[in-house]
mmCIF file of C-alpha atoms in Angstrom:
data_model
loop_
_atom_site.group_PDB
_atom_site.id
_atom_site.type_symbol
_atom_site.label_atom_id
_atom_site.label_comp_id
_atom_site.label_asym_id
_atom_site.label_seq_id
_atom_site.Cartn_x
_atom_site.Cartn_y
_atom_site.Cartn_z
ATOM 1 C CA MET A 26 85.859 -19.371 -59.233
ATOM 2 C CA ARG A 27 87.867 -19.750 -55.528
ATOM 3 C CA GLN A 28 88.359 -23.527 -54.828
ATOM 4 C CA ARG A 29 85.007 -25.303 -52.898
ATOM 5 C CA TYR A 30 82.912 -22.569 -53.241
ATOM 6 C CA GLU A 31 80.189 -25.306 -53.593
ATOM 7 C CA THR A 32 80.092 -26.011 -50.428
ATOM 8 C CA ILE A 33 78.578 -22.567 -49.298
ATOM 9 C CA PRO A 34 74.744 -23.013 -49.380
ATOM 10 C CA ARG A 35 72.756 -20.821 -51.908
ATOM 11 C CA TYR A 36 69.956 -18.922 -50.311
ATOM 12 C CA VAL A 37 67.001 -18.397 -52.880
ATOM 13 C CA PRO A 38 64.315 -16.628 -51.366
ATOM 14 C CA HIS A 39 60.889 -18.039 -52.215
ATOM 15 C CA ALA A 40 57.412 -16.046 -51.755
ATOM 16 C CA VAL A 41 55.359 -17.465 -49.141
ATOM 17 C CA LYS A 42 51.309 -17.728 -49.721
ATOM 18 C CA GLY A 43 49.507 -18.164 -46.453
ATOM 19 C CA HIS A 44 50.292 -17.127 -43.144
ATOM 20 C CA ALA A 45 54.431 -16.869 -42.632
ATOM 21 C CA LEU A 46 55.451 -18.034 -39.123
ATOM 22 C CA ASN A 47 58.138 -19.704 -40.083
ATOM 23 C CA GLN A 48 60.613 -16.252 -40.447
ATOM 24 C CA ASN A 49 59.967 -14.610 -37.402
ATOM 25 C CA GLU A 50 58.885 -11.593 -39.281
ATOM 26 C CA SER A 51 56.287 -8.694 -37.061
ATOM 27 C CA GLN A 52 52.863 -9.284 -37.319
ATOM 28 C CA TYR A 53 51.904 -5.760 -35.527
ATOM 29 C CA GLU A 54 50.921 -3.326 -38.425
ATOM 30 C CA LEU A 55 52.222 0.079 -38.635
ATOM 31 C CA PRO A 56 50.029 2.348 -37.568
ATOM 32 C CA GLU A 57 48.064 4.934 -40.041
ATOM 33 C CA ARG A 58 49.766 7.537 -38.294
ATOM 34 C CA ILE A 59 53.271 6.373 -39.020
ATOM 35 C CA GLN A 60 52.170 5.157 -42.633
ATOM 36 C CA ASP A 61 51.286 9.294 -43.286
ATOM 37 C CA LYS A 62 54.622 10.395 -42.280
ATOM 38 C CA ILE A 63 56.137 7.680 -44.098
ATOM 39 C CA ARG A 64 53.971 9.300 -47.389
ATOM 40 C CA SER A 65 55.486 12.286 -46.373
ATOM 41 C CA ILE A 66 59.158 11.961 -46.990
ATOM 42 C CA ASP A 67 60.667 14.157 -49.378
ATOM 43 C CA LEU A 68 62.088 12.483 -52.404
ATOM 44 C CA THR A 69 63.583 15.515 -54.351
ATOM 45 C CA GLY A 70 67.114 14.113 -52.899
ATOM 46 C CA LEU A 71 66.891 10.521 -54.643
ATOM 47 C CA SER A 72 69.373 11.409 -57.096
ATOM 48 C CA ARG A 73 72.136 12.469 -54.314
ATOM 49 C CA TYR A 74 73.925 9.594 -52.475
ATOM 50 C CA PRO A 75 72.271 9.103 -48.882
ATOM 51 C CA VAL A 76 74.751 10.764 -46.177
ATOM 52 C CA ASP A 77 72.272 13.175 -44.050
ATOM 53 C CA GLU A 78 69.936 10.607 -44.427
ATOM 54 C CA LEU A 79 72.177 7.846 -42.461
ATOM 55 C CA ILE A 80 73.480 10.545 -40.086
ATOM 56 C CA ARG A 81 69.950 11.161 -38.790
ATOM 57 C CA LEU A 82 69.668 7.473 -38.554
ATOM 58 C CA LYS A 83 71.880 6.870 -36.525
ATOM 59 C CA GLN A 84 71.401 9.673 -33.965
ATOM 60 C CA ARG A 85 67.441 8.069 -33.773
ATOM 61 C CA TYR A 86 69.400 4.217 -33.213
ATOM 62 C CA ALA A 87 71.617 5.745 -30.735
ATOM 63 C CA GLU A 88 68.945 7.552 -28.831
ATOM 64 C CA TYR A 89 66.810 4.386 -28.750
ATOM 65 C CA ALA A 90 69.536 2.192 -27.658
ATOM 66 C CA GLY A 91 71.258 4.364 -25.108
ATOM 67 C CA VAL A 92 74.856 4.983 -26.733
ATOM 68 C CA ASP A 93 76.869 6.407 -28.440
ATOM 69 C CA VAL A 94 76.969 7.561 -31.838
ATOM 70 C CA LYS A 95 80.161 6.734 -32.260
ATOM 71 C CA GLN A 96 79.790 3.207 -31.210
ATOM 72 C CA LEU A 97 77.488 2.197 -34.428
ATOM 73 C CA MET A 98 77.623 0.746 -37.389
ATOM 74 C CA VAL A 99 74.463 0.392 -39.864
ATOM 75 C CA GLY A 100 74.385 -2.364 -42.360
ATOM 76 C CA SER A 101 71.686 -4.039 -44.800
ATOM 77 C CA GLY A 102 70.352 -5.802 -42.317
ATOM 78 C CA SER A 103 72.109 -7.345 -39.664
ATOM 79 C CA ASP A 104 73.524 -10.219 -41.688
ATOM 80 C CA GLU A 105 75.468 -7.838 -43.920
ATOM 81 C CA LEU A 106 77.116 -6.921 -40.770
ATOM 82 C CA LEU A 107 77.495 -10.065 -39.308
ATOM 83 C CA ALA A 108 79.718 -10.692 -43.122
ATOM 84 C CA ILE A 109 81.492 -7.879 -42.819
ATOM 85 C CA LEU A 110 82.893 -8.675 -39.030
ATOM 86 C CA CYS A 111 84.225 -11.850 -40.211
ATOM 87 C CA GLN A 112 86.016 -10.585 -43.043
ATOM 88 C CA ALA A 113 87.096 -7.504 -41.020
ATOM 89 C CA LEU A 114 88.017 -10.212 -37.759
ATOM 90 C CA LEU A 115 89.137 -13.920 -39.275
ATOM 91 C CA ASP A 116 92.133 -14.154 -41.506
ATOM 92 C CA VAL A 117 92.814 -18.028 -42.918
ATOM 93 C CA GLU A 118 91.818 -20.370 -40.639
ATOM 94 C CA ASP A 119 90.968 -18.649 -37.745
ATOM 95 C CA LEU A 120 88.550 -20.833 -36.102
ATOM 96 C CA VAL A 121 84.883 -19.556 -34.564
ATOM 97 C CA VAL A 122 82.639 -21.197 -32.098
ATOM 98 C CA ALA A 123 78.778 -20.858 -31.739
ATOM 99 C CA PRO A 124 76.581 -23.068 -29.825
ATOM 100 C CA LEU A 125 74.307 -25.474 -31.218
ATOM 101 C CA PRO A 126 71.790 -24.521 -32.458
ATOM 102 C CA ASP A 127 71.883 -21.285 -33.670
ATOM 103 C CA PHE A 128 72.068 -18.935 -36.315
ATOM 104 C CA SER A 129 72.988 -20.610 -39.614
ATOM 105 C CA MET A 130 74.358 -18.020 -41.304
ATOM 106 C CA TYR A 131 76.710 -17.894 -38.694
ATOM 107 C CA GLY A 132 78.852 -20.582 -40.429
ATOM 108 C CA ILE A 133 78.132 -19.263 -43.722
ATOM 109 C CA TYR A 134 79.837 -16.192 -43.240
ATOM 110 C CA THR A 135 82.697 -17.948 -41.541
ATOM 111 C CA GLN A 136 83.460 -20.161 -44.448
ATOM 112 C CA ILE A 137 82.875 -17.286 -46.915
ATOM 113 C CA ALA A 138 85.595 -14.968 -44.822
ATOM 114 C CA ARG A 139 87.946 -18.860 -45.409
ATOM 115 C CA GLY A 140 87.499 -19.267 -41.575
ATOM 116 C CA GLN A 141 87.205 -22.702 -39.871
ATOM 117 C CA PHE A 142 83.527 -22.590 -38.084
ATOM 118 C CA VAL A 143 82.742 -25.289 -35.254
ATOM 119 C CA GLN A 144 80.605 -26.542 -32.576
ATOM 120 C CA PRO A 145 80.086 -28.468 -29.256
ATOM 121 C CA ASP A 146 79.138 -32.350 -30.265
ATOM 122 C CA GLU A 147 77.252 -32.837 -27.573
ATOM 123 C CA ASP A 148 74.408 -30.754 -25.248
ATOM 124 C CA GLY A 149 75.460 -27.724 -27.417
ATOM 125 C CA LEU A 150 72.964 -25.020 -25.608
ATOM 126 C CA SER A 151 74.678 -25.984 -22.299
ATOM 127 C CA PHE A 152 77.570 -23.353 -20.728
ATOM 128 C CA ASP A 153 79.440 -26.101 -20.218
ATOM 129 C CA SER A 154 79.548 -27.572 -23.460
ATOM 130 C CA LEU A 155 80.486 -24.476 -24.818
ATOM 131 C CA ILE A 156 83.197 -23.472 -22.417
ATOM 132 C CA ARG A 157 84.932 -26.497 -22.849
ATOM 133 C CA THR A 158 84.436 -26.438 -26.986
ATOM 134 C CA ILE A 159 85.834 -22.865 -26.423
ATOM 135 C CA GLU A 160 88.889 -24.587 -24.583
ATOM 136 C CA ALA A 161 89.419 -27.255 -26.746
ATOM 137 C CA ASN A 162 89.438 -25.057 -30.270
ATOM 138 C CA GLU A 163 90.941 -22.172 -28.350
ATOM 139 C CA PRO A 164 89.191 -19.958 -31.422
ATOM 140 C CA LYS A 165 89.351 -15.988 -32.256
ATOM 141 C CA LEU A 166 85.723 -15.258 -32.121
ATOM 142 C CA VAL A 167 82.772 -16.946 -30.621
ATOM 143 C CA LEU A 168 79.004 -15.897 -31.685
ATOM 144 C CA VAL A 169 76.085 -16.688 -30.011
ATOM 145 C CA SER A 170 72.127 -15.253 -30.288
ATOM 146 C CA ASN A 171 70.517 -13.969 -27.234
ATOM 147 C CA PRO A 172 67.770 -14.553 -27.388
ATOM 148 C CA ASN A 173 68.784 -17.711 -28.810
ATOM 149 C CA ASN A 174 67.482 -18.041 -32.436
ATOM 150 C CA PRO A 175 65.736 -20.838 -32.717
ATOM 151 C CA THR A 176 65.340 -22.496 -29.057
ATOM 152 C CA GLY A 177 64.641 -18.722 -27.752
ATOM 153 C CA LYS A 178 67.019 -19.755 -24.926
ATOM 154 C CA MET A 179 68.323 -16.743 -22.961
ATOM 155 C CA TRP A 180 72.446 -16.866 -22.025
ATOM 156 C CA THR A 181 72.688 -15.058 -18.852
ATOM 157 C CA HIS A 182 75.157 -11.417 -18.233
ATOM 158 C CA ASP A 183 77.339 -13.271 -16.213
ATOM 159 C CA GLU A 184 77.623 -16.257 -18.837
ATOM 160 C CA LEU A 185 77.998 -13.417 -21.337
ATOM 161 C CA GLU A 186 80.812 -12.085 -19.573
ATOM 162 C CA THR A 187 82.767 -15.228 -19.086
ATOM 163 C CA LEU A 188 82.730 -16.071 -22.720
ATOM 164 C CA ALA A 189 83.980 -12.252 -23.685
ATOM 165 C CA SER A 190 86.997 -12.956 -20.921
ATOM 166 C CA ARG A 191 87.818 -16.183 -22.783
ATOM 167 C CA VAL A 192 88.035 -15.088 -26.802
ATOM 168 C CA PRO A 193 89.426 -12.240 -28.269
ATOM 169 C CA TYR A 194 86.062 -11.378 -30.005
ATOM 170 C CA LEU A 195 82.353 -12.275 -28.657
ATOM 171 C CA VAL A 196 79.875 -11.362 -30.927
ATOM 172 C CA VAL A 197 76.065 -10.727 -29.067
ATOM 173 C CA ASP A 198 73.666 -11.321 -31.615
ATOM 174 C CA GLU A 199 70.033 -9.550 -30.026
ATOM 175 C CA ALA A 200 68.509 -9.890 -33.133
ATOM 176 C CA TYR A 201 65.393 -10.092 -30.558
ATOM 177 C CA ILE A 202 66.189 -8.250 -27.785
ATOM 178 C CA ASP A 203 63.861 -5.594 -28.137
ATOM 179 C CA PHE A 204 61.235 -7.930 -26.660
ATOM 180 C CA THR A 205 63.146 -8.311 -23.624
ATOM 181 C CA MET A 206 65.057 -4.965 -23.430
ATOM 182 C CA MET A 207 65.776 -5.935 -19.486
ATOM 183 C CA ASP A 208 68.838 -8.786 -20.474
ATOM 184 C CA ALA A 209 71.124 -6.005 -23.574
ATOM 185 C CA PHE A 210 74.057 -6.625 -22.669
ATOM 186 C CA THR A 211 74.492 -2.811 -24.236
ATOM 187 C CA LEU A 212 75.704 -1.716 -20.493
ATOM 188 C CA LYS A 213 78.678 -4.085 -20.553
ATOM 189 C CA LEU A 214 80.572 -2.620 -23.755
ATOM 190 C CA GLU A 215 82.334 -0.273 -21.453
ATOM 191 C CA THR A 216 84.318 -3.441 -19.939
ATOM 192 C CA TYR A 217 84.597 -5.514 -22.308
ATOM 193 C CA SER A 218 86.099 -3.474 -25.159
ATOM 194 C CA ASN A 219 86.224 -7.067 -27.719
ATOM 195 C CA VAL A 220 82.023 -7.267 -27.417
ATOM 196 C CA ILE A 221 80.206 -6.447 -30.711
ATOM 197 C CA ILE A 222 76.740 -6.036 -30.225
ATOM 198 C CA LEU A 223 74.224 -6.954 -33.792
ATOM 199 C CA ARG A 224 70.903 -5.284 -33.601
ATOM 200 C CA THR A 225 68.174 -5.608 -36.071
ATOM 201 C CA LEU A 226 64.927 -3.378 -37.091
ATOM 202 C CA SER A 227 63.429 -6.262 -39.136
ATOM 203 C CA LYS A 228 61.988 -8.508 -35.894
ATOM 204 C CA ALA A 229 60.882 -5.926 -33.548
ATOM 205 C CA PHE A 230 59.831 -2.795 -35.994
ATOM 206 C CA GLY A 231 58.518 -4.701 -38.405
ATOM 207 C CA LEU A 232 60.957 -3.325 -41.119
ATOM 208 C CA ALA A 233 62.220 -6.317 -42.319
ATOM 209 C CA ASN A 234 61.618 -4.960 -46.255
ATOM 210 C CA LEU A 235 64.229 -2.407 -46.113
ATOM 211 C CA ARG A 236 66.960 -4.159 -44.749
ATOM 212 C CA ILE A 237 68.002 -2.006 -41.636
ATOM 213 C CA GLY A 238 70.487 -3.234 -38.895
ATOM 214 C CA PHE A 239 72.970 -1.940 -36.650
ATOM 215 C CA MET A 240 76.221 -2.939 -34.952
ATOM 216 C CA ILE A 241 77.174 -1.668 -31.104
ATOM 217 C CA ALA A 242 80.963 -1.957 -30.371
ATOM 218 C CA ASP A 243 83.864 0.028 -28.536
ATOM 219 C CA GLU A 244 84.122 3.579 -30.950
ATOM 220 C CA THR A 245 87.768 2.257 -31.835
ATOM 221 C CA LEU A 246 86.300 -1.097 -32.691
ATOM 222 C CA ILE A 247 83.781 -0.095 -35.121
ATOM 223 C CA ALA A 248 86.420 2.762 -36.425
ATOM 224 C CA ASN A 249 88.411 -0.611 -37.415
ATOM 225 C CA ILE A 250 85.748 -2.218 -38.596
ATOM 226 C CA ASP A 251 84.276 0.508 -40.696
ATOM 227 C CA ARG A 252 86.809 0.168 -43.027
ATOM 228 C CA PHE A 253 85.460 -3.537 -45.047
ATOM 229 C CA ARG A 254 81.832 -1.707 -45.244
ATOM 230 C CA SER A 255 80.995 -0.529 -48.310
ATOM 231 C CA PRO A 256 80.145 3.097 -49.271
ATOM 232 C CA PHE A 257 76.428 3.961 -48.930
ATOM 233 C CA ASN A 258 75.680 0.607 -48.113
ATOM 234 C CA VAL A 259 72.161 1.520 -47.081
ATOM 235 C CA SER A 260 69.419 3.725 -49.025
ATOM 236 C CA GLY A 261 68.544 6.489 -48.114
ATOM 237 C CA LEU A 262 64.936 5.448 -48.266
ATOM 238 C CA SER A 263 64.776 3.237 -45.782
ATOM 239 C CA ALA A 264 67.014 4.968 -43.710
ATOM 240 C CA ALA A 265 64.509 7.862 -43.698
ATOM 241 C CA VAL A 266 61.569 5.652 -43.333
ATOM 242 C CA ALA A 267 63.604 3.798 -40.519
ATOM 243 C CA ALA A 268 64.776 7.173 -38.927
ATOM 244 C CA VAL A 269 60.506 7.795 -39.198
ATOM 245 C CA VAL A 270 59.436 4.532 -37.410
ATOM 246 C CA LEU A 271 62.184 4.857 -34.281
ATOM 247 C CA GLU A 272 61.033 8.559 -33.905
ATOM 248 C CA ASP A 273 57.414 7.294 -32.633
ATOM 249 C CA SER A 274 58.326 5.725 -29.101
ATOM 250 C CA ALA A 275 54.439 4.429 -29.113
ATOM 251 C CA TYR A 276 54.711 2.234 -31.599
ATOM 252 C CA ILE A 277 57.645 -0.258 -30.519
ATOM 253 C CA ARG A 278 56.001 -0.702 -27.004
ATOM 254 C CA ASP A 279 53.027 -1.519 -28.481
ATOM 255 C CA ALA A 280 54.534 -3.806 -30.893
ATOM 256 C CA VAL A 281 56.665 -5.721 -28.443
ATOM 257 C CA ALA A 282 53.140 -5.904 -26.131
ATOM 258 C CA PHE A 283 51.110 -7.206 -29.213
ATOM 259 C CA HIS A 284 53.938 -9.830 -29.657
ATOM 260 C CA ASN A 285 54.270 -10.924 -26.175
ATOM 261 C CA GLU A 286 50.120 -11.266 -26.126
ATOM 262 C CA GLN A 287 50.262 -13.597 -29.128
ATOM 263 C CA ARG A 288 53.378 -15.727 -27.960
ATOM 264 C CA GLU A 289 51.348 -16.136 -24.586
ATOM 265 C CA LYS A 290 48.569 -17.027 -26.847
ATOM 266 C CA LEU A 291 50.308 -19.618 -29.149
ATOM 267 C CA VAL A 292 52.157 -21.621 -25.572
ATOM 268 C CA ARG A 293 48.775 -22.352 -25.207
ATOM 269 C CA LEU A 294 47.669 -23.461 -28.790
ATOM 270 C CA LEU A 295 50.508 -25.350 -29.201
ATOM 271 C CA ARG A 296 50.842 -27.706 -25.857
ATOM 272 C CA PRO A 297 49.699 -30.725 -27.571
ATOM 273 C CA VAL A 298 51.905 -30.555 -30.326
ATOM 274 C CA GLY A 299 55.339 -31.472 -27.576
ATOM 275 C CA THR A 300 57.353 -29.707 -24.946
ATOM 276 C CA ILE A 301 57.219 -25.717 -25.270
ATOM 277 C CA LEU A 302 60.949 -24.172 -24.137
ATOM 278 C CA PRO A 303 61.159 -21.037 -22.691
ATOM 279 C CA SER A 304 60.714 -17.883 -25.361
ATOM 280 C CA ARG A 305 60.868 -13.967 -24.366
ATOM 281 C CA ALA A 306 61.068 -13.228 -28.050
ATOM 282 C CA ASN A 307 58.653 -13.820 -30.760
ATOM 283 C CA PHE A 308 58.429 -17.553 -31.271
ATOM 284 C CA LEU A 309 58.274 -20.569 -29.584
ATOM 285 C CA TYR A 310 60.314 -23.503 -30.114
ATOM 286 C CA VAL A 311 58.014 -26.914 -29.889
ATOM 287 C CA GLN A 312 59.910 -30.011 -29.171
ATOM 288 C CA THR A 313 58.745 -33.227 -30.809
ATOM 289 C CA LEU A 314 60.195 -36.424 -32.846
ATOM 290 C CA ASP A 315 56.972 -35.348 -35.425
ATOM 291 C CA SER A 316 58.669 -31.906 -36.338
ATOM 292 C CA GLU A 317 58.104 -32.617 -40.209
ATOM 293 C CA MET A 318 54.623 -34.016 -39.464
ATOM 294 C CA TRP A 319 53.521 -31.258 -38.363
ATOM 295 C CA ALA A 320 55.059 -28.457 -40.453
ATOM 296 C CA GLU A 321 53.512 -30.672 -43.249
ATOM 297 C CA ARG A 322 50.093 -30.771 -41.890
ATOM 298 C CA PHE A 323 50.072 -26.627 -40.469
ATOM 299 C CA LEU A 324 51.083 -26.386 -44.198
ATOM 300 C CA GLN A 325 48.137 -28.159 -45.829
ATOM 301 C CA HIS A 326 46.256 -25.178 -43.899
ATOM 302 C CA GLY A 327 48.189 -22.710 -45.236
ATOM 303 C CA VAL A 328 50.565 -21.909 -41.808
ATOM 304 C CA HIS A 329 54.392 -21.932 -42.717
ATOM 305 C CA VAL A 330 56.596 -23.557 -39.707
ATOM 306 C CA ARG A 331 59.880 -23.731 -39.352
ATOM 307 C CA ALA A 332 60.590 -28.113 -39.237
ATOM 308 C CA PHE A 333 64.067 -28.748 -37.314
ATOM 309 C CA SER A 334 65.256 -32.223 -36.316
ATOM 310 C CA ASP A 335 63.826 -32.471 -32.712
ATOM 311 C CA GLY A 336 60.873 -29.449 -33.696
ATOM 312 C CA ILE A 337 59.249 -27.091 -34.607
ATOM 313 C CA ARG A 338 59.792 -23.155 -34.580
ATOM 314 C CA VAL A 339 56.545 -21.023 -34.811
ATOM 315 C CA SER A 340 56.608 -17.401 -34.636
ATOM 316 C CA ALA A 341 53.668 -15.455 -32.831
ATOM 317 C CA GLY A 342 50.895 -14.698 -35.516
ATOM 318 C CA THR A 343 47.648 -13.585 -36.001
ATOM 319 C CA ASP A 344 44.578 -15.007 -34.323
ATOM 320 C CA GLU A 345 43.301 -15.725 -37.856
ATOM 321 C CA ALA A 346 46.377 -17.787 -38.268
ATOM 322 C CA TYR A 347 45.786 -19.367 -34.325
ATOM 323 C CA ARG A 348 42.761 -20.364 -35.852
ATOM 324 C CA LEU A 349 44.151 -22.493 -38.414
ATOM 325 C CA ILE A 350 46.543 -23.847 -36.062
ATOM 326 C CA GLN A 351 43.388 -25.409 -34.350
ATOM 327 C CA GLN A 352 41.932 -26.665 -36.556
ATOM 328 C CA THR A 353 45.085 -28.248 -37.591
ATOM 329 C CA ILE A 354 45.585 -29.470 -34.249
ATOM 330 C CA GLU A 355 42.233 -30.782 -33.989
ATOM 331 C CA GLU A 356 42.671 -32.811 -36.517
ATOM 332 C CA VAL A 357 45.501 -34.963 -36.091
ATOM 333 C CA SER A 358 44.243 -35.563 -32.763
ATOM 334 C CA SER A 359 41.303 -36.917 -34.149
ATOM 335 C CA LEU A 360 42.665 -39.060 -36.309
ATOM 336 C CA GLU A 361 45.244 -40.417 -33.897
ATOM 337 C CA ASN A 362 42.095 -40.998 -31.271
ATOM 338 C CA SER A 363 39.844 -43.012 -34.163
#
């Protein structure tokens, strides 16, 4: 094994019973009309490598995203694409900067690629703090999720353009952008050839099980990063199912509307827990010093939420999950007032 490999965190998945509101998965069921089309997929080509399926998937997603097919790379989730681009862009000891907090895998993939990962010391989600960190470290790569995971914060286009003008490469991780497509940064790619956008079908599209992600960037940059991708890195069956879903434009519209409605219900529900941060994604961040207590109490009722040091992140869920959340909050309130 390589030196200091033990410092790289290992992710071990665990089965979740009850209501999983800790992973920001979609709670919107695939309509029967789409399920019927998926059942009719031709399986006679399973002995062949997935060429046609991936071509079709890229065409469908390019149409959805409003980009050229040559600007796209497909990966096994946006996680794999993040790992690929870190391997492609980073030399040993290259510096990478991200806000604090942000997606935990940024630091892990930087470490795997033998880079150095830096985040602001304080006010980690303020633009000024991020700029100061960039100026002090002169990173090769900056990674930002927009909307931010876990808080839901939105970076403005002006802020992202400033970042793009200050660093060799900027990655804008738009895992949750389908919930607020008006904020998509794809239109700026013509101006900034050093910007890379990551997308996924795991969130709004509700296809986390398929592991489908996309990288969108300048055609030349995509061609260069593509050298680091494994051949046929995405299952043809996953690609075929994803293409069927992408062809039903009404589905994503209805799924987004459902999650937006459920998120607003959650806002009203969680007010007694703490301060709710603004969000346009399918989750809320609630600031509270009792985050571990709330996570444990919700878990006792079969509702999983994600606890952080200063708050909890809760995915938009079903009305049944909300009934259990309401019950938990009422029980805690009753104990506090007794």
